[in-house]
JSON list of C-alpha atoms in Angstrom, two decimals:
[
{"chain": "A", "resi": 1, "resn": "VAL", "atom": "CA", "xyz": [2.74, 12.14, 4.43]},
{"chain": "A", "resi": 2, "resn": "ARG", "atom": "CA", "xyz": [3.59, 10.92, 8.43]},
{"chain": "A", "resi": 3, "resn": "TRP", "atom": "CA", "xyz": [1.72, 13.19, 10.40]},
{"chain": "A", "resi": 4, "resn": "PHE", "atom": "CA", "xyz": [-2.19, 13.02, 10.58]},
{"chain": "A", "resi": 5, "resn": "GLU", "atom": "CA", "xyz": [-4.95, 14.76, 12.45]},
{"chain": "A", "resi": 6, "resn": "ASN", "atom": "CA", "xyz": [-7.02, 12.75, 14.79]},
{"chain": "A", "resi": 7, "resn": "LYS", "atom": "CA", "xyz": [-10.08, 12.53, 12.52]},
{"chain": "A", "resi": 8, "resn": "PRO", "atom": "CA", "xyz": [-11.70, 9.40, 11.29]},
{"chain": "A", "resi": 9, "resn": "VAL", "atom": "CA", "xyz": [-11.38, 8.77, 7.43]},
{"chain": "A", "resi": 10, "resn": "PRO", "atom": "CA", "xyz": [-15.00, 8.32, 6.47]},
{"chain": "A", "resi": 11, "resn": "LYS", "atom": "CA", "xyz": [-15.58, 4.90, 4.60]},
{"chain": "A", "resi": 12, "resn": "SER", "atom": "CA", "xyz": [-17.45, 7.00, 1.50]},
{"chain": "A", "resi": 13, "resn": "VAL", "atom": "CA", "xyz": [-14.74, 8.42, 0.89]},
{"chain": "A", "resi": 14, "resn": "ILE", "atom": "CA", "xyz": [-12.28, 5.06, 1.24]},
{"chain": "A", "resi": 15, "resn": "GLU", "atom": "CA", "xyz": [-14.74, 3.50, -1.22]},
{"chain": "A", "resi": 16, "resn": "LYS", "atom": "CA", "xyz": [-14.39, 6.17, -3.76]},
{"chain": "A", "resi": 17, "resn": "ALA", "atom": "CA", "xyz": [-10.96, 5.98, -3.79]},
{"chain": "A", "resi": 18, "resn": "VAL", "atom": "CA", "xyz": [-10.79, 2.32, -4.29]},
{"chain": "A", "resi": 19, "resn": "ASP", "atom": "CA", "xyz": [-13.42, 2.66, -7.33]},
{"chain": "A", "resi": 20, "resn": "LEU", "atom": "CA", "xyz": [-10.83, 5.06, -8.98]},
{"chain": "A", "resi": 21, "resn": "ALA", "atom": "CA", "xyz": [-8.09, 2.39, -8.18]},
{"chain": "A", "resi": 22, "resn": "THR", "atom": "CA", "xyz": [-9.42, -0.23, -9.78]},
{"chain": "A", "resi": 23, "resn": "LEU", "atom": "CA", "xyz": [-9.25, 1.77, -13.13]},
{"chain": "A", "resi": 24, "resn": "ALA", "atom": "CA", "xyz": [-5.46, 1.09, -12.89]},
{"chain": "A", "resi": 25, "resn": "PRO", "atom": "CA", "xyz": [-4.19, -1.71, -15.55]},
{"chain": "A", "resi": 26, "resn": "SER", "atom": "CA", "xyz": [-4.08, -5.36, -14.19]},
{"chain": "A", "resi": 27, "resn": "ALA", "atom": "CA", "xyz": [-2.60, -8.41, -15.85]},
{"chain": "A", "resi": 28, "resn": "CYS", "atom": "CA", "xyz": [-5.71, -9.57, -18.00]},
{"chain": "A", "resi": 29, "resn": "ASN", "atom": "CA", "xyz": [-8.02, -7.58, -15.44]},
{"chain": "A", "resi": 30, "resn": "ARG", "atom": "CA", "xyz": [-7.68, -10.04, -12.84]},
{"chain": "A", "resi": 31, "resn": "GLN", "atom": "CA", "xyz": [-7.39, -7.24, -10.35]},
{"chain": "A", "resi": 32, "resn": "PRO", "atom": "CA", "xyz": [-5.83, -9.71, -7.59]},
{"chain": "A", "resi": 33, "resn": "TYR", "atom": "CA", "xyz": [-5.63, -6.95, -4.98]},
{"chain": "A", "resi": 34, "resn": "HIS", "atom": "CA", "xyz": [-7.70, -6.29, -2.12]},
{"chain": "A", "resi": 35, "resn": "PHE", "atom": "CA", "xyz": [-7.74, -3.39, 0.61]},
{"chain": "A", "resi": 36, "resn": "LEU", "atom": "CA", "xyz": [-8.41, -4.44, 4.25]},
{"chain": "A", "resi": 37, "resn": "VAL", "atom": "CA", "xyz": [-8.91, -1.29, 6.04]},
{"chain": "A", "resi": 38, "resn": "ILE", "atom": "CA", "xyz": [-7.97, -1.24, 9.68]},
{"chain": "A", "resi": 39, "resn": "ASP", "atom": "CA", "xyz": [-9.06, 1.84, 11.78]},
{"chain": "A", "resi": 40, "resn": "ASP", "atom": "CA", "xyz": [-9.87, 0.30, 15.20]},
{"chain": "A", "resi": 41, "resn": "GLY", "atom": "CA", "xyz": [-7.57, 1.61, 17.71]},
{"chain": "A", "resi": 42, "resn": "GLN", "atom": "CA", "xyz": [-6.22, -1.83, 19.46]},
{"chain": "A", "resi": 43, "resn": "LEU", "atom": "CA", "xyz": [-5.81, -3.65, 15.70]},
{"chain": "A", "resi": 44, "resn": "LEU", "atom": "CA", "xyz": [-4.32, -0.51, 14.24]},
{"chain": "A", "resi": 45, "resn": "ASP", "atom": "CA", "xyz": [-1.74, -0.24, 16.89]},
{"chain": "A", "resi": 46, "resn": "GLU", "atom": "CA", "xyz": [-0.79, -4.40, 16.59]},
{"chain": "A", "resi": 47, "resn": "LEU", "atom": "CA", "xyz": [-0.66, -3.71, 12.66]},
{"chain": "A", "resi": 48, "resn": "MET", "atom": "CA", "xyz": [1.37, -0.51, 12.79]},
{"chain": "A", "resi": 49, "resn": "ALA", "atom": "CA", "xyz": [3.98, -2.23, 15.18]},
{"chain": "A", "resi": 50, "resn": "LEU", "atom": "CA", "xyz": [4.56, -4.92, 12.34]},
{"chain": "A", "resi": 51, "resn": "PRO", "atom": "CA", "xyz": [6.40, -3.36, 9.43]},
{"chain": "A", "resi": 52, "resn": "ILE", "atom": "CA", "xyz": [10.09, -2.03, 9.57]},
{"chain": "A", "resi": 53, "resn": "GLY", "atom": "CA", "xyz": [9.87, 1.69, 9.25]},
{"chain": "A", "resi": 54, "resn": "THR", "atom": "CA", "xyz": [6.84, 2.79, 11.26]},
{"chain": "A", "resi": 55, "resn": "LYS", "atom": "CA", "xyz": [9.26, 4.19, 14.25]},
{"chain": "A", "resi": 56, "resn": "GLY", "atom": "CA", "xyz": [8.39, 7.44, 15.34]},
{"chain": "A", "resi": 57, "resn": "PHE", "atom": "CA", "xyz": [4.71, 8.00, 13.57]},
{"chain": "A", "resi": 58, "resn": "ALA", "atom": "CA", "xyz": [2.73, 4.67, 13.81]},
{"chain": "A", "resi": 59, "resn": "HIS", "atom": "CA", "xyz": [0.82, 6.16, 16.75]},
{"chain": "A", "resi": 60, "resn": "ASN", "atom": "CA", "xyz": [-0.18, 9.33, 14.68]},
{"chain": "A", "resi": 61, "resn": "VAL", "atom": "CA", "xyz": [-1.94, 6.87, 11.79]},
{"chain": "A", "resi": 62, "resn": "PRO", "atom": "CA", "xyz": [-5.73, 6.89, 12.29]},
{"chain": "A", "resi": 63, "resn": "CYS", "atom": "CA", "xyz": [-6.36, 4.32, 9.45]},
{"chain": "A", "resi": 64, "resn": "SER", "atom": "CA", "xyz": [-4.31, 2.05, 7.70]},
{"chain": "A", "resi": 65, "resn": "ILE", "atom": "CA", "xyz": [-5.08, 0.00, 4.38]},
{"chain": "A", "resi": 66, "resn": "VAL", "atom": "CA", "xyz": [-3.38, -3.36, 3.96]},
{"chain": "A", "resi": 67, "resn": "VAL", "atom": "CA", "xyz": [-2.93, -4.02, 0.36]},
{"chain": "A", "resi": 68, "resn": "THR", "atom": "CA", "xyz": [-3.13, -7.60, -0.26]},
{"chain": "A", "resi": 69, "resn": "ALA", "atom": "CA", "xyz": [-3.19, -10.29, -3.14]},
{"chain": "A", "resi": 70, "resn": "ASP", "atom": "CA", "xyz": [-4.41, -13.66, -4.11]},
{"chain": "A", "resi": 71, "resn": "LEU", "atom": "CA", "xyz": [-1.68, -16.02, -5.43]},
{"chain": "A", "resi": 72, "resn": "SER", "atom": "CA", "xyz": [-4.41, -18.25, -6.58]},
{"chain": "A", "resi": 73, "resn": "TYR", "atom": "CA", "xyz": [-5.51, -15.66, -9.60]},
{"chain": "A", "resi": 74, "resn": "PHE", "atom": "CA", "xyz": [-2.09, -16.84, -11.56]},
{"chain": "A", "resi": 75, "resn": "PRO", "atom": "CA", "xyz": [-1.88, -20.76, -11.03]},
{"chain": "A", "resi": 76, "resn": "THR", "atom": "CA", "xyz": [1.15, -20.77, -12.71]},
{"chain": "A", "resi": 77, "resn": "GLU", "atom": "CA", "xyz": [4.60, -20.06, -11.14]},
{"chain": "A", "resi": 78, "resn": "LYS", "atom": "CA", "xyz": [5.46, -17.70, -14.57]},
{"chain": "A", "resi": 79, "resn": "ASP", "atom": "CA", "xyz": [3.25, -15.51, -13.64]},
{"chain": "A", "resi": 80, "resn": "ARG", "atom": "CA", "xyz": [3.06, -15.27, -9.69]},
{"chain": "A", "resi": 81, "resn": "HIS", "atom": "CA", "xyz": [5.07, -12.23, -9.80]},
{"chain": "A", "resi": 82, "resn": "LEU", "atom": "CA", "xyz": [1.91, -10.05, -11.64]},
{"chain": "A", "resi": 83, "resn": "ILE", "atom": "CA", "xyz": [0.51, -9.95, -7.84]},
{"chain": "A", "resi": 84, "resn": "TYR", "atom": "CA", "xyz": [3.11, -7.25, -7.16]},
{"chain": "A", "resi": 85, "resn": "ILE", "atom": "CA", "xyz": [2.67, -5.27, -9.96]},
{"chain": "A", "resi": 86, "resn": "ASP", "atom": "CA", "xyz": [-0.92, -4.99, -10.30]},
{"chain": "A", "resi": 87, "resn": "SER", "atom": "CA", "xyz": [-1.17, -4.36, -6.42]},
{"chain": "A", "resi": 88, "resn": "ALA", "atom": "CA", "xyz": [1.52, -1.31, -6.90]},
{"chain": "A", "resi": 89, "resn": "LEU", "atom": "CA", "xyz": [-0.18, 0.17, -9.95]},
{"chain": "A", "resi": 90, "resn": "ALA", "atom": "CA", "xyz": [-3.59, 0.04, -8.04]},
{"chain": "A", "resi": 91, "resn": "THR", "atom": "CA", "xyz": [-2.42, 1.22, -5.01]},
{"chain": "A", "resi": 92, "resn": "MET", "atom": "CA", "xyz": [-0.49, 4.46, -6.93]},
{"chain": "A", "resi": 93, "resn": "GLN", "atom": "CA", "xyz": [-3.80, 5.08, -8.16]},
{"chain": "A", "resi": 94, "resn": "LEU", "atom": "CA", "xyz": [-5.48, 5.28, -4.83]},
{"chain": "A", "resi": 95, "resn": "MET", "atom": "CA", "xyz": [-3.01, 7.24, -3.33]},
{"chain": "A", "resi": 96, "resn": "LEU", "atom": "CA", "xyz": [-3.37, 9.74, -6.27]},
{"chain": "A", "resi": 97, "resn": "ALA", "atom": "CA", "xyz": [-7.41, 9.29, -5.85]},
{"chain": "A", "resi": 98, "resn": "PHE", "atom": "CA", "xyz": [-6.94, 10.08, -1.86]},
{"chain": "A", "resi": 99, "resn": "GLU", "atom": "CA", "xyz": [-5.45, 12.98, -2.71]},
{"chain": "A", "resi": 100, "resn": "THR", "atom": "CA", "xyz": [-7.75, 14.52, -4.78]},
{"chain": "A", "resi": 101, "resn": "LEU", "atom": "CA", "xyz": [-10.40, 13.75, -2.00]},
{"chain": "A", "resi": 102, "resn": "GLY", "atom": "CA", "xyz": [-8.61, 15.60, 0.58]},
{"chain": "A", "resi": 103, "resn": "LEU", "atom": "CA", "xyz": [-6.88, 12.73, 1.97]},
{"chain": "A", "resi": 104, "resn": "SER", "atom": "CA", "xyz": [-2.88, 12.37, 2.33]},
{"chain": "A", "resi": 105, "resn": "SER", "atom": "CA", "xyz": [-1.06, 8.85, 2.53]},
{"chain": "A", "resi": 106, "resn": "CYS", "atom": "CA", "xyz": [2.25, 7.02, 2.98]},
{"chain": "A", "resi": 107, "resn": "PRO", "atom": "CA", "xyz": [3.32, 4.09, 1.46]},
{"chain": "A", "resi": 108, "resn": "ILE", "atom": "CA", "xyz": [4.96, 1.65, 4.16]},
{"chain": "A", "resi": 109, "resn": "ASN", "atom": "CA", "xyz": [7.11, -0.80, 3.01]},
{"chain": "A", "resi": 110, "resn": "TRP", "atom": "CA", "xyz": [6.12, -4.65, 3.77]},
{"chain": "A", "resi": 111, "resn": "PRO", "atom": "CA", "xyz": [9.40, -6.55, 4.52]},
{"chain": "A", "resi": 112, "resn": "ASP", "atom": "CA", "xyz": [9.37, -9.85, 3.06]},
{"chain": "A", "resi": 113, "resn": "ILE", "atom": "CA", "xyz": [10.40, -11.77, 6.55]},
{"chain": "A", "resi": 114, "resn": "GLU", "atom": "CA", "xyz": [8.86, -14.83, 7.25]},
{"chain": "A", "resi": 115, "resn": "GLU", "atom": "CA", "xyz": [8.32, -14.37, 10.91]},
{"chain": "A", "resi": 116, "resn": "ARG", "atom": "CA", "xyz": [6.46, -10.98, 10.07]},
{"chain": "A", "resi": 117, "resn": "GLU", "atom": "CA", "xyz": [4.45, -12.82, 7.36]},
{"chain": "A", "resi": 118, "resn": "GLU", "atom": "CA", "xyz": [3.25, -15.23, 9.91]},
{"chain": "A", "resi": 119, "resn": "LYS", "atom": "CA", "xyz": [2.24, -12.44, 12.42]},
{"chain": "A", "resi": 120, "resn": "ILE", "atom": "CA", "xyz": [0.42, -10.04, 9.76]},
{"chain": "A", "resi": 121, "resn": "SER", "atom": "CA", "xyz": [-1.46, -13.46, 8.61]},
{"chain": "A", "resi": 122, "resn": "SER", "atom": "CA", "xyz": [-2.61, -14.25, 11.64]},
{"chain": "A", "resi": 123, "resn": "LEU", "atom": "CA", "xyz": [-3.39, -10.80, 12.87]},
{"chain": "A", "resi": 124, "resn": "LEU", "atom": "CA", "xyz": [-5.44, -10.72, 10.00]},
{"chain": "A", "resi": 125, "resn": "ASP", "atom": "CA", "xyz": [-6.62, -14.38, 9.14]},
{"chain": "A", "resi": 126, "resn": "LEU", "atom": "CA", "xyz": [-5.51, -14.06, 5.64]},
{"chain": "A", "resi": 127, "resn": "ASP", "atom": "CA", "xyz": [-5.87, -17.41, 3.63]},
{"chain": "A", "resi": 128, "resn": "THR", "atom": "CA", "xyz": [-2.59, -19.39, 2.50]},
{"chain": "A", "resi": 129, "resn": "THR", "atom": "CA", "xyz": [-2.80, -18.08, -0.88]},
{"chain": "A", "resi": 130, "resn": "VAL", "atom": "CA", "xyz": [-2.88, -14.19, 0.28]},
{"chain": "A", "resi": 131, "resn": "ARG", "atom": "CA", "xyz": [0.44, -11.99, 0.18]},
{"chain": "A", "resi": 132, "resn": "PRO", "atom": "CA", "xyz": [0.70, -8.74, 2.20]},
{"chain": "A", "resi": 133, "resn": "ILE", "atom": "CA", "xyz": [1.82, -6.26, -0.61]},
{"chain": "A", "resi": 134, "resn": "LEU", "atom": "CA", "xyz": [2.54, -3.02, 1.29]},
{"chain": "A", "resi": 135, "resn": "LEU", "atom": "CA", "xyz": [0.53, -1.10, 4.16]},
{"chain": "A", "resi": 136, "resn": "LEU", "atom": "CA", "xyz": [-1.04, 2.75, 3.34]},
{"chain": "A", "resi": 137, "resn": "ALA", "atom": "CA", "xyz": [-1.13, 4.74, 5.92]},
{"chain": "A", "resi": 138, "resn": "VAL", "atom": "CA", "xyz": [-4.38, 7.18, 5.17]},
{"chain": "A", "resi": 139, "resn": "GLY", "atom": "CA", "xyz": [-5.39, 10.37, 6.73]},
{"chain": "A", "resi": 140, "resn": "TYR", "atom": "CA", "xyz": [-6.22, 13.93, 6.84]},
{"chain": "A", "resi": 141, "resn": "GLY", "atom": "CA", "xyz": [-2.53, 15.35, 6.81]},
{"chain": "A", "resi": 142, "resn": "SER", "atom": "CA", "xyz": [-1.58, 17.69, 9.48]},
{"chain": "A", "resi": 143, "resn": "GLU", "atom": "CA", "xyz": [-0.72, 21.45, 8.68]},
{"chain": "A", "resi": 144, "resn": "THR", "atom": "CA", "xyz": [2.14, 21.23, 11.27]},
{"chain": "A", "resi": 145, "resn": "GLY", "atom": "CA", "xyz": [3.34, 17.50, 10.39]},
{"chain": "A", "resi": 146, "resn": "LYS", "atom": "CA", "xyz": [6.78, 17.67, 8.52]},
{"chain": "A", "resi": 147, "resn": "ILE", "atom": "CA", "xyz": [7.64, 15.65, 5.73]},
{"chain": "A", "resi": 148, "resn": "PRO", "atom": "CA", "xyz": [10.94, 14.13, 5.24]},
{"chain": "A", "resi": 149, "resn": "TYR", "atom": "CA", "xyz": [12.88, 15.59, 2.56]},
{"chain": "A", "resi": 150, "resn": "SER", "atom": "CA", "xyz": [14.85, 13.30, 0.06]},
{"chain": "A", "resi": 151, "resn": "GLN", "atom": "CA", "xyz": [16.55, 14.26, -2.99]},
{"chain": "A", "resi": 152, "resn": "LYS", "atom": "CA", "xyz": [15.11, 12.87, -6.19]},
{"chain": "A", "resi": 153, "resn": "LYS", "atom": "CA", "xyz": [16.54, 11.60, -8.72]},
{"chain": "A", "resi": 154, "resn": "GLY", "atom": "CA", "xyz": [16.18, 13.66, -12.23]},
{"chain": "A", "resi": 155, "resn": "ALA", "atom": "CA", "xyz": [15.60, 12.29, -15.95]},
{"chain": "A", "resi": 156, "resn": "SER", "atom": "CA", "xyz": [19.37, 12.60, -16.30]},
{"chain": "A", "resi": 157, "resn": "GLN", "atom": "CA", "xyz": [20.07, 9.92, -13.67]},
{"chain": "A", "resi": 158, "resn": "LEU", "atom": "CA", "xyz": [17.21, 7.73, -14.61]},
{"chain": "A", "resi": 159, "resn": "VAL", "atom": "CA", "xyz": [16.85, 7.82, -18.49]},
{"chain": "A", "resi": 160, "resn": "SER", "atom": "CA", "xyz": [18.81, 5.37, -20.64]},
{"chain": "A", "resi": 161, "resn": "TYR", "atom": "CA", "xyz": [18.78, 5.48, -24.46]},
{"chain": "A", "resi": 162, "resn": "ILE", "atom": "CA", "xyz": [19.58, 2.39, -26.34]},
{"chain": "A", "resi": 163, "resn": "ASN", "atom": "CA", "xyz": [20.24, 2.62, -30.25]},
{"chain": "A", "resi": 164, "resn": "ASN", "atom": "CA", "xyz": [18.98, 6.06, -30.52]},
{"chain": "A", "resi": 165, "resn": "GLU", "atom": "CA", "xyz": [19.88, 7.45, -33.46]},
{"chain": "A", "resi": 166, "resn": "SER", "atom": "CA", "xyz": [19.12, 10.94, -33.03]}
]
């Protein structure tokens, strides 16, 4: 959903959804993620201008959650990718929780571009070990808003069986 009503998102609903999101699996249950909620006009405008892909609807987002993760939860280099897996699992759970609580959301890709990393880190005063993973636009979906259509692949395109004897 990219079109939202001009209506604030209650903190109590966000916190309830986050409580549900924490039920997502996480490597060693470390839960390296954190949810930064931004619903302030100017800060929200600056934030929504940073990612690539928000053109045309950034002005319409009443609340954004920046999902971050802390690399210090995984001190060895071999495990650094786990912040992305754990954060993605929790974010999907968060999105589903919002839907059950009457809110809509839109995941916004965060580009791994150094200049933008520096801008968001400065804007949100992130520690050097904290990485932005993605942004999530959240709000009450507009009844008249359009949802872009893109054909989804089916199981026949996405599933392959290896050594299947049946």
